[in-house]
mmCIF file of C-alpha atoms and ligand atoms in Angstrom:
data_model
loop_
_atom_site.group_PDB
_atom_site.id
_atom_site.type_symbol
_atom_site.label_atom_id
_atom_site.label_comp_id
_atom_site.label_asym_id
_atom_site.label_seq_id
_atom_site.Cartn_x
_atom_site.Cartn_y
_atom_site.Cartn_z
ATOM 1 C CA MET A 1 40.867 -13.264 -7.203
ATOM 2 C CA VAL A 2 38.409 -12.501 -4.426
ATOM 3 C CA SER A 3 38.081 -15.259 -1.856
ATOM 4 C CA GLY A 4 34.808 -16.358 -0.297
ATOM 5 C CA SER A 5 35.655 -15.449 3.317
ATOM 6 C CA TYR A 6 36.489 -12.130 4.905
ATOM 7 C CA THR A 7 37.591 -10.912 8.289
ATOM 8 C CA CYS A 8 37.094 -7.147 7.927
ATOM 9 C CA ARG A 9 33.810 -5.211 7.810
ATOM 10 C CA MET A 10 32.176 -5.982 4.500
ATOM 11 C CA ILE A 11 29.608 -3.246 4.042
ATOM 12 C CA LEU A 12 30.773 -1.472 0.896
ATOM 13 C CA GLN A 13 29.648 1.699 -0.817
ATOM 14 C CA PRO A 14 28.108 0.832 -4.202
ATOM 15 C CA THR A 15 30.841 2.375 -6.342
ATOM 16 C CA HIS A 16 31.438 0.984 -9.816
ATOM 17 C CA GLU A 17 34.585 -0.692 -8.487
ATOM 18 C CA ASN A 18 32.768 -2.360 -5.575
ATOM 19 C CA ILE A 19 29.926 -3.562 -7.814
ATOM 20 C CA GLN A 20 32.600 -5.167 -10.039
ATOM 21 C CA ARG A 21 34.084 -6.742 -6.930
ATOM 22 C CA ALA A 22 30.684 -8.175 -5.966
ATOM 23 C CA ALA A 23 30.238 -9.452 -9.534
ATOM 24 C CA GLU A 24 33.573 -11.237 -9.258
ATOM 25 C CA VAL A 25 32.453 -12.955 -6.046
ATOM 26 C CA LEU A 26 29.300 -14.132 -7.869
ATOM 27 C CA ARG A 27 31.313 -15.300 -10.889
ATOM 28 C CA ASN A 28 33.552 -17.295 -8.534
ATOM 29 C CA GLY A 29 30.533 -19.091 -7.109
ATOM 30 C CA GLY A 30 30.060 -16.977 -3.989
ATOM 31 C CA VAL A 31 27.112 -15.063 -2.517
ATOM 32 C CA VAL A 32 26.775 -11.314 -1.885
ATOM 33 C CA ALA A 33 24.101 -9.151 -0.285
ATOM 34 C CA VAL A 34 22.450 -6.519 -2.456
ATOM 35 C CA PRO A 35 20.077 -3.611 -1.984
ATOM 36 C CA THR A 36 16.714 -3.766 -3.733
ATOM 37 C CA GLU A 37 13.771 -1.394 -3.546
ATOM 38 C CA THR A 38 11.888 -3.998 -1.444
ATOM 39 C CA VAL A 39 14.372 -5.511 1.070
ATOM 40 C CA TYR A 40 18.067 -6.496 0.940
ATOM 41 C CA GLY A 41 18.700 -9.779 -0.898
ATOM 42 C CA LEU A 42 21.289 -12.556 -0.600
ATOM 43 C CA ALA A 43 22.303 -13.169 -4.200
ATOM 44 C CA ALA A 44 23.859 -15.989 -6.234
ATOM 45 C CA ARG A 45 24.010 -16.795 -9.959
ATOM 46 C CA ILE A 46 21.291 -19.260 -10.962
ATOM 47 C CA ASP A 47 23.841 -21.365 -12.877
ATOM 48 C CA GLN A 48 25.950 -21.965 -9.738
ATOM 49 C CA PRO A 49 24.277 -24.785 -7.752
ATOM 50 C CA ALA A 50 26.879 -24.628 -4.966
ATOM 51 C CA ALA A 51 26.208 -20.915 -4.481
ATOM 52 C CA ILE A 52 22.442 -21.496 -4.443
ATOM 53 C CA GLU A 53 23.022 -24.210 -1.848
ATOM 54 C CA GLU A 54 25.081 -21.691 0.143
ATOM 55 C CA ILE A 55 22.075 -19.316 0.239
ATOM 56 C CA PHE A 56 19.847 -22.018 1.749
ATOM 57 C CA ARG A 57 22.586 -23.043 4.211
ATOM 58 C CA ARG A 58 23.405 -19.537 5.426
ATOM 59 C CA LYS A 59 19.774 -18.506 5.820
ATOM 60 C CA GLY A 60 18.686 -21.800 7.356
ATOM 61 C CA ARG A 61 15.967 -21.680 4.700
ATOM 62 C CA PRO A 62 13.695 -24.717 4.328
ATOM 63 C CA ARG A 63 14.627 -26.609 1.136
ATOM 64 C CA ASP A 64 11.061 -26.590 -0.146
ATOM 65 C CA ASN A 65 10.908 -22.775 -0.254
ATOM 66 C CA PRO A 66 11.892 -21.681 -3.785
ATOM 67 C CA LEU A 67 13.899 -18.565 -4.625
ATOM 68 C CA ILE A 68 12.959 -15.528 -6.710
ATOM 69 C CA VAL A 69 15.123 -15.065 -9.813
ATOM 70 C CA HIS A 70 16.069 -11.463 -10.638
ATOM 71 C CA VAL A 71 16.727 -10.183 -14.153
ATOM 72 C CA ALA A 72 17.957 -6.877 -15.563
ATOM 73 C CA ALA A 73 16.136 -7.122 -18.914
ATOM 74 C CA VAL A 74 12.874 -8.581 -20.209
ATOM 75 C CA GLU A 75 14.814 -10.755 -22.691
ATOM 76 C CA GLN A 76 16.684 -12.338 -19.793
ATOM 77 C CA ALA A 77 13.319 -13.268 -18.245
ATOM 78 C CA TYR A 78 12.100 -14.827 -21.529
ATOM 79 C CA ASP A 79 14.874 -17.450 -21.313
ATOM 80 C CA LEU A 80 13.559 -18.651 -17.952
ATOM 81 C CA THR A 81 10.108 -19.640 -19.217
ATOM 82 C CA ASN A 82 8.012 -20.837 -22.202
ATOM 83 C CA GLU A 83 5.861 -19.045 -24.849
ATOM 84 C CA HIS A 84 2.932 -18.568 -22.498
ATOM 85 C CA GLY A 85 5.290 -17.207 -19.860
ATOM 86 C CA LYS A 86 6.679 -14.725 -22.380
ATOM 87 C CA GLN A 87 3.187 -13.436 -23.070
ATOM 88 C CA LEU A 88 2.593 -12.960 -19.372
ATOM 89 C CA ILE A 89 5.915 -11.158 -19.016
ATOM 90 C CA ASN A 90 4.943 -8.833 -21.867
ATOM 91 C CA ALA A 91 1.588 -8.092 -20.247
ATOM 92 C CA PHE A 92 2.961 -7.365 -16.784
ATOM 93 C CA ALA A 93 6.434 -5.982 -17.482
ATOM 94 C CA ALA A 94 5.244 -2.995 -19.480
ATOM 95 C CA ARG A 95 3.280 -1.811 -16.481
ATOM 96 C CA PHE A 96 5.148 -3.103 -13.419
ATOM 97 C CA TRP A 97 8.817 -3.788 -14.262
ATOM 98 C CA PRO A 98 11.265 -2.786 -13.067
ATOM 99 C CA GLY A 99 9.436 -2.920 -9.744
ATOM 100 C CA PRO A 100 8.118 -4.916 -6.779
ATOM 101 C CA LEU A 101 6.066 -7.499 -8.707
ATOM 102 C CA THR A 102 7.136 -11.156 -8.955
ATOM 103 C CA LEU A 103 5.616 -13.433 -11.600
ATOM 104 C CA VAL A 104 5.392 -17.190 -11.082
ATOM 105 C CA LEU A 105 5.851 -18.717 -14.546
ATOM 106 C CA GLN A 106 6.349 -22.129 -16.122
ATOM 107 C CA ALA A 107 10.097 -22.804 -15.790
ATOM 108 C CA SER A 108 12.390 -23.517 -18.753
ATOM 109 C CA ARG A 109 15.273 -26.003 -18.601
ATOM 110 C CA LEU A 110 17.624 -23.155 -17.810
ATOM 111 C CA VAL A 111 16.260 -23.022 -14.280
ATOM 112 C CA THR A 112 17.526 -25.794 -12.042
ATOM 113 C CA SER A 113 15.532 -27.496 -9.312
ATOM 114 C CA TYR A 114 17.935 -25.958 -6.759
ATOM 115 C CA VAL A 115 16.253 -22.628 -7.482
ATOM 116 C CA THR A 116 12.661 -23.842 -7.849
ATOM 117 C CA ALA A 117 12.820 -26.319 -4.945
ATOM 118 C CA GLY A 118 11.677 -28.982 -7.385
ATOM 119 C CA LEU A 119 8.613 -27.110 -8.711
ATOM 120 C CA ASP A 120 7.950 -26.801 -12.446
ATOM 121 C CA THR A 121 7.467 -23.061 -12.028
ATOM 122 C CA VAL A 122 9.910 -20.209 -11.418
ATOM 123 C CA ALA A 123 9.366 -16.864 -9.705
ATOM 124 C CA VAL A 124 10.842 -13.948 -11.702
ATOM 125 C CA ARG A 125 11.233 -10.239 -11.005
ATOM 126 C CA MET A 126 13.057 -7.243 -12.474
ATOM 127 C CA PRO A 127 14.078 -5.093 -9.483
ATOM 128 C CA ARG A 128 14.107 -1.309 -9.627
ATOM 129 C CA HIS A 129 17.291 -0.655 -7.653
ATOM 130 C CA PRO A 130 20.092 0.731 -9.889
ATOM 131 C CA VAL A 131 22.855 -1.007 -7.876
ATOM 132 C CA PHE A 132 21.243 -4.439 -8.196
ATOM 133 C CA LEU A 133 20.519 -3.892 -11.898
ATOM 134 C CA GLU A 134 24.157 -2.893 -12.496
ATOM 135 C CA LEU A 135 25.306 -6.012 -10.644
ATOM 136 C CA ILE A 136 23.061 -8.348 -12.680
ATOM 137 C CA ASN A 137 24.337 -6.717 -15.868
ATOM 138 C CA ALA A 138 27.929 -7.092 -14.687
ATOM 139 C CA VAL A 139 27.529 -10.860 -14.088
ATOM 140 C CA GLY A 140 25.495 -11.303 -17.290
ATOM 141 C CA CYS A 141 23.279 -13.982 -15.740
ATOM 142 C CA PRO A 142 20.004 -13.980 -13.776
ATOM 143 C CA VAL A 143 20.542 -13.922 -10.037
ATOM 144 C CA ALA A 144 18.501 -15.732 -7.374
ATOM 145 C CA ALA A 145 18.050 -13.647 -4.243
ATOM 146 C CA PRO A 146 15.824 -14.281 -1.237
ATOM 147 C CA SER A 147 15.832 -11.746 1.574
ATOM 148 C CA ALA A 148 19.251 -11.447 3.258
ATOM 149 C CA ASN A 149 18.164 -12.500 6.751
ATOM 150 C CA ILE A 150 18.218 -15.659 8.821
ATOM 151 C CA SER A 151 14.978 -17.456 7.889
ATOM 152 C CA GLY A 152 12.038 -16.426 10.019
ATOM 153 C CA LYS A 153 13.569 -13.132 11.185
ATOM 154 C CA PRO A 154 12.378 -9.723 9.966
ATOM 155 C CA SER A 155 13.740 -8.950 6.499
ATOM 156 C CA PRO A 156 16.712 -6.559 6.292
ATOM 157 C CA THR A 157 15.975 -3.028 5.109
ATOM 158 C CA ILE A 158 19.386 -1.452 5.767
ATOM 159 C CA ALA A 159 22.864 -2.899 5.157
ATOM 160 C CA GLU A 160 23.596 -3.210 8.891
ATOM 161 C CA HIS A 161 20.682 -5.662 9.321
ATOM 162 C CA VAL A 162 22.486 -8.059 6.973
ATOM 163 C CA GLU A 163 25.641 -7.749 9.050
ATOM 164 C CA THR A 164 23.639 -8.403 12.238
ATOM 165 C CA ASP A 165 22.377 -11.701 10.815
ATOM 166 C CA PHE A 166 25.450 -12.948 8.922
ATOM 167 C CA GLY A 167 28.410 -11.285 10.634
ATOM 168 C CA ASN A 168 31.210 -9.898 8.529
ATOM 169 C CA ASN A 169 31.723 -12.739 6.094
ATOM 170 C CA VAL A 170 29.215 -11.633 3.458
ATOM 171 C CA LEU A 171 30.005 -8.727 1.172
ATOM 172 C CA VAL A 172 27.120 -6.224 1.403
ATOM 173 C CA LEU A 173 26.605 -3.468 -1.170
ATOM 174 C CA ASP A 174 25.134 -0.562 0.786
ATOM 175 C CA GLY A 175 22.276 1.028 -1.139
ATOM 176 C CA GLY A 176 20.903 2.885 1.877
ATOM 177 C CA PRO A 177 17.469 2.227 3.401
ATOM 178 C CA CYS A 178 15.138 0.258 1.104
ATOM 179 C CA GLU A 179 12.572 2.523 -0.527
ATOM 180 C CA ILE A 180 9.608 0.142 0.047
ATOM 181 C CA GLY A 181 10.761 -1.946 3.000
ATOM 182 C CA LEU A 182 8.435 -4.939 2.366
ATOM 183 C CA GLU A 183 8.813 -7.918 0.039
ATOM 184 C CA SER A 184 7.406 -7.947 -3.507
ATOM 185 C CA THR A 185 3.866 -8.887 -4.498
ATOM 186 C CA VAL A 186 3.948 -12.467 -5.852
ATOM 187 C CA VAL A 187 1.371 -13.468 -8.465
ATOM 188 C CA HIS A 188 0.535 -16.554 -10.446
ATOM 189 C CA VAL A 189 -1.784 -16.471 -13.452
ATOM 190 C CA SER A 190 -3.899 -19.445 -14.384
ATOM 191 C CA ASN A 191 -6.774 -19.458 -16.861
ATOM 192 C CA GLY A 192 -6.561 -15.685 -17.132
ATOM 193 C CA ILE A 193 -7.015 -15.193 -13.396
ATOM 194 C CA VAL A 194 -4.318 -13.505 -11.352
ATOM 195 C CA HIS A 195 -3.801 -15.171 -7.978
ATOM 196 C CA VAL A 196 -2.006 -13.012 -5.442
ATOM 197 C CA LEU A 197 0.232 -15.486 -3.604
ATOM 198 C CA ARG A 198 1.862 -12.835 -1.418
ATOM 199 C CA PRO A 199 0.536 -9.299 -0.953
ATOM 200 C CA GLY A 200 2.924 -6.432 -1.602
ATOM 201 C CA VAL A 201 2.780 -2.776 -2.528
ATOM 202 C CA VAL A 202 1.545 -3.625 -6.022
ATOM 203 C CA THR A 203 -2.115 -3.992 -5.086
ATOM 204 C CA ALA A 204 -4.945 -6.106 -6.451
ATOM 205 C CA GLU A 205 -6.540 -2.890 -7.745
ATOM 206 C CA GLU A 206 -3.443 -2.034 -9.767
ATOM 207 C CA LEU A 207 -3.218 -5.578 -11.122
ATOM 208 C CA ALA A 208 -6.877 -5.398 -12.083
ATOM 209 C CA THR A 209 -6.067 -2.536 -14.456
ATOM 210 C CA LEU A 210 -4.551 -5.192 -16.729
ATOM 211 C CA ALA A 211 -8.146 -6.335 -17.339
ATOM 212 C CA LEU A 212 -7.552 -9.732 -15.779
ATOM 213 C CA ASP A 213 -9.646 -10.931 -12.871
ATOM 214 C CA VAL A 214 -7.763 -10.604 -9.619
ATOM 215 C CA VAL A 215 -8.637 -13.115 -6.968
ATOM 216 C CA GLU A 216 -9.019 -11.806 -3.445
ATOM 217 C CA GLN A 217 -10.550 -13.470 -0.431
ATOM 218 C CA ALA A 218 -13.443 -11.393 0.848
ATOM 219 C CA ASP A 219 -12.683 -11.683 4.565
ATOM 220 C CA SER A 220 -8.930 -11.325 4.498
ATOM 221 C CA PRO A 221 -6.261 -9.153 2.918
ATOM 222 C CA ILE A 222 -4.269 -12.322 2.310
ATOM 223 C CA VAL A 223 -4.692 -14.599 -0.634
ATOM 224 C CA VAL A 224 -2.642 -17.665 0.089
ATOM 225 C CA ASP A 225 -2.430 -20.688 -2.106
ATOM 226 C CA VAL A 226 0.027 -22.723 -0.070
ATOM 227 C CA ALA A 227 0.329 -25.421 -2.694
ATOM 228 C CA ARG A 228 1.547 -22.781 -5.138
ATOM 229 C CA SER A 229 3.600 -20.627 -2.776
ATOM 230 C CA PRO A 230 5.557 -22.884 -0.472
ATOM 231 C CA GLY A 231 7.153 -20.074 1.510
ATOM 232 C CA MET A 232 3.865 -18.782 2.879
ATOM 233 C CA LYS A 233 3.418 -21.724 5.215
ATOM 234 C CA TYR A 234 6.470 -20.813 7.288
ATOM 235 C CA ARG A 235 6.577 -18.392 10.189
ATOM 236 C CA HIS A 236 8.027 -15.155 8.866
ATOM 237 C CA TYR A 237 9.082 -11.667 9.718
ATOM 238 C CA ALA A 238 9.069 -12.414 13.442
ATOM 239 C CA PRO A 239 11.104 -10.655 16.126
ATOM 240 C CA GLN A 240 12.156 -12.329 19.394
ATOM 241 C CA ALA A 241 9.591 -10.265 21.285
ATOM 242 C CA HIS A 242 5.976 -11.336 21.433
ATOM 243 C CA VAL A 243 3.843 -9.235 19.044
ATOM 244 C CA VAL A 244 0.205 -8.386 19.815
ATOM 245 C CA LEU A 245 -2.256 -6.293 17.836
ATOM 246 C CA CYS A 246 -4.862 -3.871 19.141
ATOM 247 C CA LYS A 247 -7.403 -1.574 17.522
ATOM 248 C CA THR A 248 -7.687 1.476 19.799
ATOM 249 C CA ALA A 249 -5.509 3.798 21.880
ATOM 250 C CA ASP A 250 -7.165 2.563 25.095
ATOM 251 C CA GLU A 251 -6.474 -1.068 24.254
ATOM 252 C CA LEU A 252 -2.880 -0.157 23.521
ATOM 253 C CA ARG A 253 -2.387 1.625 26.860
ATOM 254 C CA ALA A 254 -3.888 -1.331 28.740
ATOM 255 C CA ALA A 255 -1.686 -3.842 26.919
ATOM 256 C CA CYS A 256 1.463 -1.818 27.676
ATOM 257 C CA GLN A 257 0.771 -1.574 31.438
ATOM 258 C CA HIS A 258 1.661 -5.205 32.180
ATOM 259 C CA ASP A 259 5.411 -4.751 31.647
ATOM 260 C CA ILE A 260 5.898 -1.156 30.631
ATOM 261 C CA ALA A 261 9.706 -1.215 30.847
ATOM 262 C CA HIS A 262 9.975 -4.086 28.359
ATOM 263 C CA THR A 263 7.166 -3.091 26.016
ATOM 264 C CA VAL A 264 7.403 -1.088 22.793
ATOM 265 C CA ALA A 265 4.293 0.372 21.163
ATOM 266 C CA LEU A 266 4.108 0.861 17.388
ATOM 267 C CA VAL A 267 1.410 3.360 16.406
ATOM 268 C CA PRO A 268 0.426 5.254 13.249
ATOM 269 C CA ALA A 269 2.691 8.312 12.981
ATOM 270 C CA TYR A 270 -0.200 10.768 13.398
ATOM 271 C CA MET A 271 -0.910 9.320 16.890
ATOM 272 C CA LEU A 272 2.660 9.470 18.227
ATOM 273 C CA GLU A 273 2.021 12.442 20.551
ATOM 274 C CA GLN A 274 -0.812 10.692 22.411
ATOM 275 C CA PHE A 275 1.247 8.192 24.400
ATOM 276 C CA SER A 276 3.557 9.946 26.848
ATOM 277 C CA GLY A 277 5.197 7.584 29.323
ATOM 278 C CA LEU A 278 5.295 4.682 26.878
ATOM 279 C CA GLN A 279 8.133 3.587 24.593
ATOM 280 C CA VAL A 280 6.341 4.497 21.402
ATOM 281 C CA ARG A 281 7.570 4.434 17.811
ATOM 282 C CA ALA A 282 5.998 5.262 14.461
ATOM 283 C CA LEU A 283 4.419 2.368 12.559
ATOM 284 C CA GLN A 284 5.041 2.727 8.849
ATOM 285 C CA GLN A 285 5.720 0.440 5.937
ATOM 286 C CA GLN A 286 9.287 1.487 5.184
ATOM 287 C CA THR A 287 10.579 1.106 8.749
ATOM 288 C CA PHE A 288 8.362 -1.685 10.133
ATOM 289 C CA TYR A 289 11.078 -4.375 10.017
ATOM 290 C CA GLU A 290 13.633 -1.930 11.339
ATOM 291 C CA GLU A 291 11.402 -1.240 14.349
ATOM 292 C CA LEU A 292 11.010 -4.976 15.055
ATOM 293 C CA ARG A 293 14.793 -5.372 14.976
ATOM 294 C CA ARG A 294 15.302 -2.269 17.107
ATOM 295 C CA ALA A 295 12.878 -3.580 19.726
ATOM 296 C CA ASP A 296 14.778 -6.875 19.878
ATOM 297 C CA ALA A 297 18.082 -5.048 20.297
ATOM 298 C CA LEU A 298 16.545 -3.318 23.351
ATOM 299 C CA GLN A 299 15.590 -6.706 24.899
ATOM 300 C CA THR A 300 11.919 -5.857 24.467
ATOM 301 C CA ARG A 301 9.543 -8.622 25.592
ATOM 302 C CA LEU A 302 6.314 -7.302 24.092
ATOM 303 C CA ILE A 303 5.579 -5.233 20.981
ATOM 304 C CA VAL A 304 2.042 -3.831 20.860
ATOM 305 C CA VAL A 305 0.950 -2.728 17.385
ATOM 306 C CA LEU A 306 -1.964 -0.336 16.974
ATOM 307 C CA CYS A 307 -3.757 -1.328 13.780
ATOM 308 C CA ASP A 308 -6.412 1.289 13.145
ATOM 309 C CA GLN A 309 -8.125 1.695 9.806
ATOM 310 C CA SER A 310 -5.169 3.631 8.367
ATOM 311 C CA ILE A 311 -3.039 0.491 8.909
ATOM 312 C CA THR A 312 -5.500 -2.289 8.014
ATOM 313 C CA ALA A 313 -6.107 -0.466 4.735
ATOM 314 C CA GLN A 314 -2.453 -1.141 3.827
ATOM 315 C CA ASN A 315 -2.757 -4.794 2.816
ATOM 316 C CA ALA A 316 0.924 -5.594 2.545
ATOM 317 C CA LEU A 317 1.906 -3.924 5.816
ATOM 318 C CA TYR A 318 -1.062 -5.406 7.682
ATOM 319 C CA ASN A 319 -0.199 -8.856 6.309
ATOM 320 C CA ARG A 320 3.373 -8.597 7.656
ATOM 321 C CA ILE A 321 2.131 -7.349 11.051
ATOM 322 C CA GLN A 322 -0.214 -10.325 11.291
ATOM 323 C CA ARG A 323 2.521 -12.742 10.319
ATOM 324 C CA ALA A 324 4.981 -11.218 12.791
ATOM 325 C CA SER A 325 2.390 -11.812 15.499
ATOM 326 C CA GLY A 326 1.755 -15.371 14.354
ATOM 327 C CA ILE A 327 -1.986 -14.623 13.931
ATOM 328 C CA GLU A 328 -2.043 -15.455 10.280
ATOM 329 C CA GLY A 329 -0.723 -18.753 9.137
ATOM 330 C CA LYS A 330 -1.993 -21.819 7.507
ATOM 331 C CA GLY A 331 0.187 -24.649 8.727
ATOM 332 C CA GLN A 332 2.628 -22.421 10.635
HETATM 333 P P1 LIG B 401 11.569 -14.552 -0.425
HETATM 334 O O1 LIG B 401 12.623 -14.862 -1.416
HETATM 335 O O2 LIG B 401 11.973 -14.895 0.973
HETATM 336 O O3 LIG B 401 11.032 -13.181 -0.611
HETATM 337 O O4 LIG B 401 10.358 -15.529 -0.744
HETATM 338 C C1 LIG B 401 9.976 -15.771 -2.061
HETATM 339 C C2 LIG B 401 8.505 -16.059 -2.090
HETATM 340 O O5 LIG B 401 8.159 -16.414 -3.419
HETATM 341 C C3 LIG B 401 8.113 -17.226 -1.195
HETATM 342 O O6 LIG B 401 6.883 -16.960 -0.590
HETATM 343 C C4 LIG B 401 8.028 -18.370 -2.178
HETATM 344 O O7 LIG B 401 7.175 -19.391 -1.741
HETATM 345 C C5 LIG B 401 7.508 -17.664 -3.420
HETATM 346 N N1 LIG B 401 7.898 -18.417 -4.621
HETATM 347 C C6 LIG B 401 9.122 -18.511 -5.147
HETATM 348 N N2 LIG B 401 9.119 -19.339 -6.217
HETATM 349 C C7 LIG B 401 7.849 -19.770 -6.351
HETATM 350 C C8 LIG B 401 7.199 -20.646 -7.260
HETATM 351 N N3 LIG B 401 7.854 -21.248 -8.237
HETATM 352 N N4 LIG B 401 5.886 -20.844 -7.097
HETATM 353 C C9 LIG B 401 5.229 -20.235 -6.109
HETATM 354 N N5 LIG B 401 5.771 -19.409 -5.210
HETATM 355 C C10 LIG B 401 7.076 -19.163 -5.328
HETATM 356 MG MG1 LIG B 402 12.315 -13.853 2.928
#
C-alpha cells in the first residue's frame, strides 16, 4: 500500500510501473501531479470527496472555483452529463478531443458539488497527453485536475515547478515540458452559441468551423462571463515581480532603465539580439510561465513584456500576459 506522505524526491519517470503507482495513490484517496499537453495538473478521482478537498486545501484554491474533470474516452464523458450534453460532446469531440478544449456541460448526478463548486454544470476535457490518459485508464474513473500550482501563481509547465510549489510530498509523473504551456480553452454553449469563457490555443476561428456562432468581444481578446466561469474573477498566473507591458523597443529600454539589475525583459524571439546590456529572454507561449518563475527565482522586481503585434495576435498568450500584469480583471 502506498501512503499519502513522502520524504524523498517524488518526481518519477512515467514508466508503466510508476503510472500504476500513481493510480494506486488515487485509488487510495490521494492526489498526484500529472503532465498534460497544457500545464501540469493536480489530480484526484471525482468519486473521492476527501481527495477533491485535498486539492483545494493544497492549492489554497477558492471554494467557488470549480475543477475540470478529465476523461480518457468519450463514453466516460457521456456519464457526466445529460442528452444535450452528449450531443455537444459528439459535436466537439470529433474535432477537438483529445486536446486543449474544455466543455462546460449540464452535470449529471455522478458529479458531486465538491467538483462543481455547487454549480449545476461540469467542465469536461479529454487531454492529449499519453501519460495522463494511461493514468485515467488505470484508475477507471474520471479525474478532476486543476493546475498543479499554488493558486494565483504561474501554472507549472515542467515537473520541477510542481515540486517548487508543493515540496516533496506530492508524487509527480514527469512528462517533460508541456507541449502547449497554457491552460485549455473553456467554452459553454447556450442556444447554439459558443461562449469562450477562457481563451486558449483552440481559437474562436477554429470553433467557428463547427458552424456555430462564436461570441467574441470586439475590443478585447477576452470573453469573460464571470457568472459562468467563476475562476476568471481571481488574480491568476502572477509572479512575485511586478509585470508591465509595453509596445515598442524604445518603451522597453526606458522601462528597464529604472532598476536594470532587478529587471527582466521578455521580448519576441526575433528581437532578442536588439537589447544588449539588458537581462532579456524570449517571450513565447510554451515557456511564458517558466520565464515568470525563473524571474522570481532571480529576485527580479520588474518584468517588462514587449507585446508587439506578433504577441497581441496570440489571444491566449496575450490574455495570460495581461492577467499576470493585473491589467485585465473584472472583480480581481
Ligand atoms: P483550472 O483548473 O485552474 O485550469 O481552472 C478551470 C477553469 O474552468 C476556471 O476558470 C473555472 O472557472 C472554469 N470552470 C470549471 N468548471 C466550470 C463550470 N462548471 N462552469 C464554468 N466554468 C467552469
Ligand atoms: Mg489554474
